[in-house]
XYZ file of N, CA and C in Angstrom:
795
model
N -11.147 34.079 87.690
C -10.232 33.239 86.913
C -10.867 31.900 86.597
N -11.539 31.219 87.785
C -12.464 29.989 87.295
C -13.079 30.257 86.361
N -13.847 31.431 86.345
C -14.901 31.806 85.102
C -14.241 31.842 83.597
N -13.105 32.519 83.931
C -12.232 32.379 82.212
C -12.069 31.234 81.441
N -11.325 30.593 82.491
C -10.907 28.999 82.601
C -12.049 28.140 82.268
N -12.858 28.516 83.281
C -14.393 27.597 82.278
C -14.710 28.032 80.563
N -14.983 29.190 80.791
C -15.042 29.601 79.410
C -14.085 29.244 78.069
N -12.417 29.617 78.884
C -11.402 28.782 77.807
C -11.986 27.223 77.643
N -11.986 26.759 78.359
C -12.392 25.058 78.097
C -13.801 24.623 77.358
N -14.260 25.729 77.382
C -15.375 25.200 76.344
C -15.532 25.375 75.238
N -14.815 26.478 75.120
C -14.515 26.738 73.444
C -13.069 26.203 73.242
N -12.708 25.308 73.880
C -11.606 24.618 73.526
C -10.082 25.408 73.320
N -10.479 26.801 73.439
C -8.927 27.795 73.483
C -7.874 27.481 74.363
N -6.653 27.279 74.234
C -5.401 27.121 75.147
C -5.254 29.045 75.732
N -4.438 28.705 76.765
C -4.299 29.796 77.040
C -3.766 31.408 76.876
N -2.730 30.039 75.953
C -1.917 31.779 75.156
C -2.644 32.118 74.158
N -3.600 31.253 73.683
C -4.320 32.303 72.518
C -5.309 33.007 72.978
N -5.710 33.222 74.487
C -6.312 34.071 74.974
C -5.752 35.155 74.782
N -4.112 34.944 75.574
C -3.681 35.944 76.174
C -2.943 36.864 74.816
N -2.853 36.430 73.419
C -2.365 36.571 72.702
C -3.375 37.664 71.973
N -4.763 37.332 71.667
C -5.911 37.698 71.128
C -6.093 39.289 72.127
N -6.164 38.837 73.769
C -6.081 39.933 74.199
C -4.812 41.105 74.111
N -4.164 41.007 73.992
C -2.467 41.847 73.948
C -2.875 42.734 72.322
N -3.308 41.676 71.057
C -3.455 42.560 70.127
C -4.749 43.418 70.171
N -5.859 43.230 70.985
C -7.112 44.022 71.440
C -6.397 45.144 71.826
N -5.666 44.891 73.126
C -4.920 46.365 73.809
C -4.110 47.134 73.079
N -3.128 46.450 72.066
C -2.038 47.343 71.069
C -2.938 48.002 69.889
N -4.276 47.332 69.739
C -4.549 48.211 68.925
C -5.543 49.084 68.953
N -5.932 49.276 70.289
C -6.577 50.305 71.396
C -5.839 51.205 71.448
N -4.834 51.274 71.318
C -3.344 52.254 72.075
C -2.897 52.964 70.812
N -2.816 51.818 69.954
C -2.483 52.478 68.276
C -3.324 53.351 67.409
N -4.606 52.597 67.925
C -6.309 54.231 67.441
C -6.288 55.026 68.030
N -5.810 55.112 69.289
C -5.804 56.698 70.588
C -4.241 57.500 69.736
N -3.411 56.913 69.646
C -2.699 57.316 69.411
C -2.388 58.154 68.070
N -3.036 57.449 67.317
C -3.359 57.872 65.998
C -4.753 58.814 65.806
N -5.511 58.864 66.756
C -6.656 60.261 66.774
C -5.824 61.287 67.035
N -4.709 61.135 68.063
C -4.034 62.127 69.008
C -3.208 62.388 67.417
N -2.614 62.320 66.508
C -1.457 62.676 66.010
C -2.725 63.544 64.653
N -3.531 62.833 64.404
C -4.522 63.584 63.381
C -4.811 64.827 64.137
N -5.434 64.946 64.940
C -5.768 66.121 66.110
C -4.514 66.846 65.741
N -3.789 66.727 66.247
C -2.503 67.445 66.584
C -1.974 67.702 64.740
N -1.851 67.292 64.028
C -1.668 67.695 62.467
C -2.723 68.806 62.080
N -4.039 68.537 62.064
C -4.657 69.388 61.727
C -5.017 70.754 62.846
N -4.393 70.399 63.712
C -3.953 72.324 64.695
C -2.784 72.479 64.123
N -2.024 71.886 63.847
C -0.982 72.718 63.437
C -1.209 73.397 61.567
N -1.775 72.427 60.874
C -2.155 72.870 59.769
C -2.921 73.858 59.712
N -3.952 74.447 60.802
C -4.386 75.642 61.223
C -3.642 76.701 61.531
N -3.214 76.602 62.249
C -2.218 77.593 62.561
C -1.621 78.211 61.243
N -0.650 77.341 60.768
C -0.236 77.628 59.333
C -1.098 78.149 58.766
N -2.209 77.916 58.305
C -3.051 78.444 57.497
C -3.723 80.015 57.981
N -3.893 80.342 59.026
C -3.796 81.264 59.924
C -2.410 82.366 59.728
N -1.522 81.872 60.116
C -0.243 82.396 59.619
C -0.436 83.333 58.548
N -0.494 82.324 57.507
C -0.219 82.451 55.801
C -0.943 83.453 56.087
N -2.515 83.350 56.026
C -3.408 84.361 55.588
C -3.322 85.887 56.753
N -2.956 85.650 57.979
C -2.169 86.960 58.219
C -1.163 87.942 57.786
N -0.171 87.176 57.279
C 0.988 87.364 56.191
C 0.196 88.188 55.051
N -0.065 87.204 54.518
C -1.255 88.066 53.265
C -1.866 89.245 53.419
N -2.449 89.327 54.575
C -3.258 90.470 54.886
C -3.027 91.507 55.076
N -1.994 91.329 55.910
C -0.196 92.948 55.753
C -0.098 92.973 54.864
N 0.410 92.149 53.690
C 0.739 92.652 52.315
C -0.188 93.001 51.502
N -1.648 93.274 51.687
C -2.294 93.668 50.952
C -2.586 95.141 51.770
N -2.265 95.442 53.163
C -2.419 96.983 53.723
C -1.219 97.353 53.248
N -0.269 96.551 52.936
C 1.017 97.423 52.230
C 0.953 98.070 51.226
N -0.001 98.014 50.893
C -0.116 98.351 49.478
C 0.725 99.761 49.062
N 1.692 98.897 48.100
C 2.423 100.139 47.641
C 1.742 101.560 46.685
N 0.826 101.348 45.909
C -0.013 102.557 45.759
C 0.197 102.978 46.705
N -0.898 103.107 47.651
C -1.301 103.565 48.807
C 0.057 104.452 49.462
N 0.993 103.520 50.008
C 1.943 104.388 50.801
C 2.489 105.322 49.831
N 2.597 104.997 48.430
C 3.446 106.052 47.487
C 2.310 107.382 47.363
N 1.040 107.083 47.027
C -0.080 108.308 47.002
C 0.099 109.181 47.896
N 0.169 108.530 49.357
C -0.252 109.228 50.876
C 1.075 109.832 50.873
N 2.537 109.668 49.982
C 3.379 110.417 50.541
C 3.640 111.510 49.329
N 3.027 111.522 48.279
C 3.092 112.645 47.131
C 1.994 113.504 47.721
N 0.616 112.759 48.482
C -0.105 114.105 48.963
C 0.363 115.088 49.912
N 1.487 114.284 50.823
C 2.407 115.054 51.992
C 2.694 116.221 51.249
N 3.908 115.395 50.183
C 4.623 116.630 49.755
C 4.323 117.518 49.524
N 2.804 117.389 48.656
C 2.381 118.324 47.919
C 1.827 119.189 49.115
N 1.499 118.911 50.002
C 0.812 119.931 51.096
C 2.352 120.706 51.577
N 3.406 120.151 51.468
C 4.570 120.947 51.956
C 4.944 121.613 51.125
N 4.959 121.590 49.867
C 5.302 122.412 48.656
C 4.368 123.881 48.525
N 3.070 123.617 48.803
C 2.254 124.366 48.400
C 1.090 125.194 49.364
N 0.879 123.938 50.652
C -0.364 124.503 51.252
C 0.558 124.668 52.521
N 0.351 124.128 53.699
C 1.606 124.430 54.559
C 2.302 123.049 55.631
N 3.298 123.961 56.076
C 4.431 122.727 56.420
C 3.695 122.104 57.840
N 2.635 122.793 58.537
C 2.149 121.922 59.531
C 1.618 121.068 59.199
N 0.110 121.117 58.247
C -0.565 120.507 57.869
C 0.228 119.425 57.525
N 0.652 119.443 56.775
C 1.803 118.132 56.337
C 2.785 117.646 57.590
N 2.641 118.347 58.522
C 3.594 117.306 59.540
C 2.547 116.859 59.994
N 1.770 117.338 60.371
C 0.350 116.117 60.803
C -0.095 115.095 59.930
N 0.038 115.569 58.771
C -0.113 114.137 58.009
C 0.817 113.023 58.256
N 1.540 113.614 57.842
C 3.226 112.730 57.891
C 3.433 111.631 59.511
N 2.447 112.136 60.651
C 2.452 112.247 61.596
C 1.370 110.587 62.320
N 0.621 111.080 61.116
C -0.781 110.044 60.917
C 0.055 108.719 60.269
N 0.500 109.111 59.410
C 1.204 107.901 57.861
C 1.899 107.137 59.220
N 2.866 108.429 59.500
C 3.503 107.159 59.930
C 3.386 106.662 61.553
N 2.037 106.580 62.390
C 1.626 106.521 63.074
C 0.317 105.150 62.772
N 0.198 104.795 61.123
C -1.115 103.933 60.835
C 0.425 102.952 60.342
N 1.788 103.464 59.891
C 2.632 102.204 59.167
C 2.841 101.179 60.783
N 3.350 102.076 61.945
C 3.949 101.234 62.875
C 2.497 100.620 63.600
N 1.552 100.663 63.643
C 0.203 99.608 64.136
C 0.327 98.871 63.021
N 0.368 99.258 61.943
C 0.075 97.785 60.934
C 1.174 96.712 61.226
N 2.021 97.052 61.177
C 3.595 96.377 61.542
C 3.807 95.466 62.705
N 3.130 96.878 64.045
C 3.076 96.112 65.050
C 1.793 94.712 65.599
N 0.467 95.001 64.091
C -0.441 94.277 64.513
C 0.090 92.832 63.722
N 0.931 93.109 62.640
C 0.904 92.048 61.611
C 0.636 90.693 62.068
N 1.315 90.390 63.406
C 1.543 89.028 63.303
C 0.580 88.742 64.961
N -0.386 89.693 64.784
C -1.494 89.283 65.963
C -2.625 88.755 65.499
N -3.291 87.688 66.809
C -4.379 87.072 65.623
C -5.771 88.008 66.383
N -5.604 88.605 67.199
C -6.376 89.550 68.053
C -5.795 91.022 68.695
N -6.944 92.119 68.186
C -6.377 93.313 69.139
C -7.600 93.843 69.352
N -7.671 94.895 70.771
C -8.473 95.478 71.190
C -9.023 96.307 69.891
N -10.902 96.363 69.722
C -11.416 97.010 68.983
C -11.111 98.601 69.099
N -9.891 99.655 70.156
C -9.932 100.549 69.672
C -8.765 100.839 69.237
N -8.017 100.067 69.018
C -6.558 99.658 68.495
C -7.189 99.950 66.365
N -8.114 98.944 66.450
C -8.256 98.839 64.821
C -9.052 100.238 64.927
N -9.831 100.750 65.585
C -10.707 101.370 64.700
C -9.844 102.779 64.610
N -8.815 103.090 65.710
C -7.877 103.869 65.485
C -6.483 103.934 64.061
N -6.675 102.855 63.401
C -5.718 102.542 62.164
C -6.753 102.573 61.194
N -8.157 102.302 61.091
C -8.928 102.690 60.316
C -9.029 104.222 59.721
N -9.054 104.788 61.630
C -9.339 106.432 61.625
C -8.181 107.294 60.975
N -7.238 106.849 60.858
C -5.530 106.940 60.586
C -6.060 106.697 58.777
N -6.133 105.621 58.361
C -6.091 105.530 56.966
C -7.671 106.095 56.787
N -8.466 106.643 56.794
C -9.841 107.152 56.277
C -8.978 108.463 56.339
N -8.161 109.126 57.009
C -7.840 110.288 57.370
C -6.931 111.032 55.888
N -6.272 110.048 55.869
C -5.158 109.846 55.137
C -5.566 109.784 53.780
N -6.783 109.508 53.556
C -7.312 109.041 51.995
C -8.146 110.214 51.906
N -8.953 111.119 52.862
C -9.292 112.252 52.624
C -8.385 113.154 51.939
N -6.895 113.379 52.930
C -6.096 113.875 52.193
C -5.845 114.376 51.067
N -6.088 113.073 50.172
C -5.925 112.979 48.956
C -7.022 113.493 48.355
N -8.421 113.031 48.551
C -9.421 113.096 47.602
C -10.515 114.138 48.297
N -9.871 115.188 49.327
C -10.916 116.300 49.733
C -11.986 116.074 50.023
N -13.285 116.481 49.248
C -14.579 116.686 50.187
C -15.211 115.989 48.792
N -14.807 114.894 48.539
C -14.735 113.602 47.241
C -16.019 112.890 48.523
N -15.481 113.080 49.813
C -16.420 112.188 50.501
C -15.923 112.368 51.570
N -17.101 112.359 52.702
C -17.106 112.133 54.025
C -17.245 110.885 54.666
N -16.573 110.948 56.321
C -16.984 109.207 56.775
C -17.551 109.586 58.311
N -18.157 108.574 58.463
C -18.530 108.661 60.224
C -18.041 107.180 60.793
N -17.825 107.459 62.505
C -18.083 105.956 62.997
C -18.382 106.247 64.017
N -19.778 105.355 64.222
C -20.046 105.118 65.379
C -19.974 103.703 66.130
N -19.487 103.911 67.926
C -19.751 102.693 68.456
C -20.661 103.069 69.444
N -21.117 101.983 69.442
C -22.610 101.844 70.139
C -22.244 101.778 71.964
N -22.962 102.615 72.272
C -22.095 102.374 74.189
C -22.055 101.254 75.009
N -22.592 100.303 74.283
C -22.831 98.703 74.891
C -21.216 98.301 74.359
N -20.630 98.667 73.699
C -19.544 98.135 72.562
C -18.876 98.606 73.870
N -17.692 97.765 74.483
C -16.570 98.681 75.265
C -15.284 98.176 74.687
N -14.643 99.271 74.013
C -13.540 99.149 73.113
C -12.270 98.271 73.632
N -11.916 98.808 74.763
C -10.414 98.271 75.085
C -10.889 97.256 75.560
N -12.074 96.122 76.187
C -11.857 94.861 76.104
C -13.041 93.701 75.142
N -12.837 94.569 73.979
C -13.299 93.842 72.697
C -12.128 93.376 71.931
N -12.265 92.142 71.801
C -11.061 91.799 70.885
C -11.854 90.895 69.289
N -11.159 91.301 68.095
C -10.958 91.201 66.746
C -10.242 91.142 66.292
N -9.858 90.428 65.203
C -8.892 90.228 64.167
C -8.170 91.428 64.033
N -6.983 91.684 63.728
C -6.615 92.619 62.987
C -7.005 92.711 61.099
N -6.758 94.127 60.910
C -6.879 93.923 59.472
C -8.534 93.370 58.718
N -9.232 93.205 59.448
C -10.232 92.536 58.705
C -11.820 93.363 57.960
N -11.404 94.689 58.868
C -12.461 95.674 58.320
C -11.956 96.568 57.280
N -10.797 96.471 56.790
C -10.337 97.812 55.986
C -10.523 97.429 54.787
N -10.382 96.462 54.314
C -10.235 96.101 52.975
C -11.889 96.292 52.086
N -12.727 96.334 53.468
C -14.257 96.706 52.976
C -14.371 98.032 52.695
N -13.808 98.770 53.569
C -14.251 100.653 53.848
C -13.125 100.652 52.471
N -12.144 100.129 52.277
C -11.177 100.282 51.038
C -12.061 100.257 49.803
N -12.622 99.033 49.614
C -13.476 98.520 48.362
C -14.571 100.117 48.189
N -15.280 99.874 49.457
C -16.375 101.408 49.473
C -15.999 102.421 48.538
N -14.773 102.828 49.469
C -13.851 104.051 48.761
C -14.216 103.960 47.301
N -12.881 103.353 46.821
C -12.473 103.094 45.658
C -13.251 102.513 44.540
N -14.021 101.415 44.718
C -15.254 101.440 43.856
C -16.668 101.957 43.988
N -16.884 102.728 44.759
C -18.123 103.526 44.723
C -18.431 104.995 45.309
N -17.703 105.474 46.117
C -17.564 106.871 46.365
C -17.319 107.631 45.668
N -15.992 107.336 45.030
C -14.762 108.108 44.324
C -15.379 107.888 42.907
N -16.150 106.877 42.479
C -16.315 107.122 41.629
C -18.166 107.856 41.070
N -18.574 108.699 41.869
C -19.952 109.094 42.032
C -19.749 110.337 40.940
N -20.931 110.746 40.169
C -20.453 111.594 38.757
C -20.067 113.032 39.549
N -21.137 113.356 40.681
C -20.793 114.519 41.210
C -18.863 114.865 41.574
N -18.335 113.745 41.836
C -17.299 114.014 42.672
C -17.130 114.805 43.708
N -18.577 114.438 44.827
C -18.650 115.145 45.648
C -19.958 114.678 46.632
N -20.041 114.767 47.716
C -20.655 114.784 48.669
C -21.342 112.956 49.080
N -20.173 112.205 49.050
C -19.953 110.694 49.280
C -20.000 110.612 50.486
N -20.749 109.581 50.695
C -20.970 109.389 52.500
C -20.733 108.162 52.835
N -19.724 107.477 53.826
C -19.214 106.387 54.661
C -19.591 106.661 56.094
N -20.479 105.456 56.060
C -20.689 105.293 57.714
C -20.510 104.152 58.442
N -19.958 104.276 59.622
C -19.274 102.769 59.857
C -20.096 102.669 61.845
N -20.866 101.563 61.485
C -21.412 101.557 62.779
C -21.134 100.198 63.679
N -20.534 100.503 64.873
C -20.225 99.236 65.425
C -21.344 98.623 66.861
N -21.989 97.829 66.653
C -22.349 97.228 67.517
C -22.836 95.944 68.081
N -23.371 95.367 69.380
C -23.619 94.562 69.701
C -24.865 94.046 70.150
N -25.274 92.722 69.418
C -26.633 92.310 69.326
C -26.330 91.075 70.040
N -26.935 90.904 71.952
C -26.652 89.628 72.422
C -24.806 89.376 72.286
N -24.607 88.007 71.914
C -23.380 88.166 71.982
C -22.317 88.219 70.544
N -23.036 89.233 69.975
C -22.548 89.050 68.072
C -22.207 90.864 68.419
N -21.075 90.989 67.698
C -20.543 92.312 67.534
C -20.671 92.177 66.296
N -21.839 93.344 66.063
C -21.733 93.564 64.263
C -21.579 94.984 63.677
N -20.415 94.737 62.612
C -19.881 95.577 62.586
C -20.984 96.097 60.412
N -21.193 97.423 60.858
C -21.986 97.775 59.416
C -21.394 98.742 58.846
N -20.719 98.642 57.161
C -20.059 99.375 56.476
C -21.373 100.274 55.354
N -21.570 101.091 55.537
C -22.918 101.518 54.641
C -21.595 103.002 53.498
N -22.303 102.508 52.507
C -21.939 104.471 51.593
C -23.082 104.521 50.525
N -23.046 105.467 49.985
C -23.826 105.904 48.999
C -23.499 105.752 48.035
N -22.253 105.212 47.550
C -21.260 105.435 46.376
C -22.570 104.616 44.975
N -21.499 104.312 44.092
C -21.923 103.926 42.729
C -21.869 102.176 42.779
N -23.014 102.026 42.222
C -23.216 99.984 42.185
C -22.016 99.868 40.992
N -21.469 98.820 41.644
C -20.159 98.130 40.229
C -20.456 96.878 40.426
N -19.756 96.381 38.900
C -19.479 95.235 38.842
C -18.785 94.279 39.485
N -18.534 93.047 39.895
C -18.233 92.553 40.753
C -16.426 92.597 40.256
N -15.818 92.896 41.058
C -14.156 92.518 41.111
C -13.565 92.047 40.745
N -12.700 91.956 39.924
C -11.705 90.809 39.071
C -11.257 90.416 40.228
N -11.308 88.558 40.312
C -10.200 88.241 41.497
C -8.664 88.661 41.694
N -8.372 89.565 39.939
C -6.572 89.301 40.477
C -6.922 90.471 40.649
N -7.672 91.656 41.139
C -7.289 92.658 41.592
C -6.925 92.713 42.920
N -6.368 93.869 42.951
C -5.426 94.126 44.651
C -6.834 93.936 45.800
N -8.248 94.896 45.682
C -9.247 95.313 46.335
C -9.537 93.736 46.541
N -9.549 92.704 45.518
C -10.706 91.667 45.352
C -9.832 90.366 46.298
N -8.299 90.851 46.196
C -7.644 89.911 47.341
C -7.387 90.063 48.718
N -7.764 91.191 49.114
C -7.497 91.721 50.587
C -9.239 91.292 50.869
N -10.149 91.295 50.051
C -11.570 91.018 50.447
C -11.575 89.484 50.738
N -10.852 88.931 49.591
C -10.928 86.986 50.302
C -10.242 86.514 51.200
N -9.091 87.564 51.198
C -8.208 87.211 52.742
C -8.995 87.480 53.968
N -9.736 88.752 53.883
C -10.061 89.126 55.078
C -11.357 88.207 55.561
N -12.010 87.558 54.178
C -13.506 86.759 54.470
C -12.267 85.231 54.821
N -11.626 84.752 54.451
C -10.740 83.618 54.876
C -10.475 83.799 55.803
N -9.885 84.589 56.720
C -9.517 84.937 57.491
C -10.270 84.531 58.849
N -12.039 85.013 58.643
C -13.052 84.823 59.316
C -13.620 83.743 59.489
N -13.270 83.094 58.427
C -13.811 81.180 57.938
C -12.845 80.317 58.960
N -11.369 80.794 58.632
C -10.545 79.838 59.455
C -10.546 80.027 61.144
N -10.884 81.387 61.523
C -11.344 81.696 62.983
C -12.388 80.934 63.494
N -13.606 80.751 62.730
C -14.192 80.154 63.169
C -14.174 78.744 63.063
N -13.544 78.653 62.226
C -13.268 77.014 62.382
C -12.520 76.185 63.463
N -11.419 77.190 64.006
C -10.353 77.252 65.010
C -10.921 76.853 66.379
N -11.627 78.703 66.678
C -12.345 78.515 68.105
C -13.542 78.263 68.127
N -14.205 77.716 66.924
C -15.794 77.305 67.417
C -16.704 78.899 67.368
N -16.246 80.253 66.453
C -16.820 81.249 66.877
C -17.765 81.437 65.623
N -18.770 81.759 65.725
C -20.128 81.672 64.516
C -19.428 83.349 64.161
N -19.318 83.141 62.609
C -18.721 84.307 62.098
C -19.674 84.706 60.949
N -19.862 85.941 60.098
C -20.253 85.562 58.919
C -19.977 87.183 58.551
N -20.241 86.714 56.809
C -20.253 89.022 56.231
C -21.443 88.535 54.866
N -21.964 89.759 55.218
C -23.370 89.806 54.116
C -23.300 91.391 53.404
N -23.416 91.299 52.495
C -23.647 92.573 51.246
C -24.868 92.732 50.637
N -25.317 93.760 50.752
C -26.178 93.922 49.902
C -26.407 95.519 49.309
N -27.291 95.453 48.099
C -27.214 97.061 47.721
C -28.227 97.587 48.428
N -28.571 98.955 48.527
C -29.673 99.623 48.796
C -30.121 100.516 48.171
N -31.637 100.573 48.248
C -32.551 101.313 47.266
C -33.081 102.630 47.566
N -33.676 103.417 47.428
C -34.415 104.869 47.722
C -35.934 104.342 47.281
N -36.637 105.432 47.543
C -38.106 105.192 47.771
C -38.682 104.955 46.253
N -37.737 105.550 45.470
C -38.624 105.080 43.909
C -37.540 104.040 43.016
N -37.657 102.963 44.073
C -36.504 101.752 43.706
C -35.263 102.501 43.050
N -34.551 103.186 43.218
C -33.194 103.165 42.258
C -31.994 102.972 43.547
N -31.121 102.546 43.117
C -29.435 101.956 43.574
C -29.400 103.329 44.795
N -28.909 103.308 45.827
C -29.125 104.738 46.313
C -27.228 103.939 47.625
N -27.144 102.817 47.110
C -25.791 102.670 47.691
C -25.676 101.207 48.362
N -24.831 100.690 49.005
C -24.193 99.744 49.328
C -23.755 99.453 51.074
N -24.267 98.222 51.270
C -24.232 98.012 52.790
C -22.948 96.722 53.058
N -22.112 96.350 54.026
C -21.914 95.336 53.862
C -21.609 95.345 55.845
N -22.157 94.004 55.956
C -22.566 93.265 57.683
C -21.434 92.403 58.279
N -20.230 93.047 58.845
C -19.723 91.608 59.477
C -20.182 91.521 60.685
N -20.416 90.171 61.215
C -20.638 89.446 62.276
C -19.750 89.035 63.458
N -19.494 88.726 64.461
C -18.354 88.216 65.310
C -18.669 87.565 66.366
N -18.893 86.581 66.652
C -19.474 86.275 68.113
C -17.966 86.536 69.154
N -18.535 86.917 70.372
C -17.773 87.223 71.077
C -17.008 86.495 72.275
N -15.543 86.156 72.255
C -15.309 86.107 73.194
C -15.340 86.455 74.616
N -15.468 85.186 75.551
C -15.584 86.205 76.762
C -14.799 86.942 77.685
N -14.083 86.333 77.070
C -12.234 87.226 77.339
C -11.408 86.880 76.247
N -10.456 87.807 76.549
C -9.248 88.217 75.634
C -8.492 86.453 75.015
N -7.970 85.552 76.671
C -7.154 84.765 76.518
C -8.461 83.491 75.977
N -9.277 83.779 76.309
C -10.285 82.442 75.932
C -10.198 82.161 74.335
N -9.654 83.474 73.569
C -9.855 83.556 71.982
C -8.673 82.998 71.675
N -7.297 83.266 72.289
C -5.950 82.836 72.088
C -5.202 82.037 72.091
C-alpha cells in the first residue's frame, strides 16, 4: 500500500481516480469474457441448427417419392405376375429400409452396420426393378469393426444413387454394370470407395433431386468437421483402361475416426 501511495503521489492522482480507473479495467475484463462466452455459445448453437437443417434435408431427399412409388409398382408387379413370395420379401425389405431411415433421421451418428444394412436394403430394392441392368458388391475390410464404427447417417447413398442412375443404367449394353463398394481403414481415416463402370456424364444440374442429396451429404461432412475438429473430405475421379478410354467412375469418402461413440456426440 506504501508502494501505491508513493506511486499515487507522484503522478499526482487522488485516490478515487485510482480506484475508479481500476473498477472500469475489471468491468471491462468481465464484459470481454463474457462476451467471448455468448459468441462461443451463438455460434454452437448456430451449428447445431445448421446440422439439424441439413439432416432434415437429407431424409427428404431418401424420401424420395419416385423411389418409394417405383419400389412399390415393382412389388406389385411381382404379385400380379411372378410370385406372391418374392414380393413379400420385397415388400419386407421396403419396408424394413422406410423404418431405419425414419428411425435414423434425426441421428447425427449410427453404427457402420446399421447404414451399410439400409444401403443393402435399397441396392436390393433397385435391383428389383432394373434386373441384371447391374450388379453390386461390398466389401469391409476386417480391420473395419462394424458395430463400434460410428458415421453419419445418410451420407453414402446419395453417391451409390448418383452411380446407379447416371452411369450404370445408363450403359448401351443394358447389362452387365458393376458397383463396388469397399470399406476401409487407413491409420485412423475410414475410407469409404464407391467404384462402377457405368457411363461418364455431364456434371448435374444443381436443381436436380441426385445433385441435392450430393451437396447435402458433402455439407453435411463440412459442418461435422467443423463441429468436432474431424478431418473429413470426398474426391471423384474417372477411370481409364489400358488404351486410355473412360472405363468408369470412382468416388473416395474420408472420415477420421472417433475414438468412441460418445466422444463424437
Amino acid at each position: 500500500m506504501a508502494f501505491c501511495s508513493n506511486i499515487l503521489n507522484a503522478v499526482g492522482w487522488p485516490y478515487w481516480v485510482f480506484f475508479l480507473l481500476s473498477l472500469i479495467v475489471i468491468c471491462s475484463v468481465f464484459y470481454l469474457r463474457e462476451r467471448r462466452i455468448r459468441q462461443a455459445s451463438t455460434k454452437e448453437i448456430s451449428r447445431q441448427q445448421q446440422l439439424i437443417h441439413l439432416e432434415m434435408h437429407a431424409f427428404q431427399a431418401q424420401m424420395d417419392p419416385h423411389f418409394i412409388f417405383n419400389s412399390l409398382n415393382a412389388i406389385h408387379h411381382y404379385i400380379l405376375t411372378t410370385s406372391t413370395d418374392l414380393a413379400s420379401l420385397y415388400l419386407t425389405r421396403f419396408a424394413r429400409l422406410m423404418r431405419l431411415l425414419i428411425r435414423n433421421c434425426n441421428k447425427q451418428w449410427v453404427n457402420l452396420e446399421e447404414d451399410i444394412e439400409a444401403l443393402e436394403l435399397y441396392l436390393q430394392l433397385e435391383q428389383l426393378r432394373f434386373g441384371s441392368q447391374f450388379d453390386y458388391k461390398v466389401d469391409i475390410a476386417p480391420e473395419v469393426f462394424q458395430q463400434v464404427t460410428f458415421i453419419p447417417p445418410l451420407i453414402i447413398q446419395p453417391y451409390i444413387q448418383e452411380a446407379i442412375w447416371r452411369r450404370l443404367l445408363l450403359r448401351p449394353a443394358k447389362s452387365g454394370g458393376c458397383l463396388h463398394i469397399r470399406i476401409s481403414r487407413q491409420h485412423e481415416m475410414l475410407h469409404i470407395r464407391i467404384e462402377d463402370n457405368g457411363i461418364s456424364q455431364e456434371p448435374l444440374s444443381p436443381e436436380s433431386h441426385l445433385a441435392r442429396g450430393i451437396n447435402i451429404a458433402a455439407a453435411r461432412l463440412s459442418a461435422i468437421n467443423e463441429r468436432y475438429n474431424m478431418s473429413t473430405g470426398i474426391t471423384q475421379q474417372e477411370l481409364y483402361n489400358d488404351l486410355k478410354q473412360p472405363s468408369g467412375h470412382v468416388v473416395i469418402i474420408k472420415m477420421q475416426q472417433a475414438a468412441t461413440r460418445e466422444s463424437a456426440m
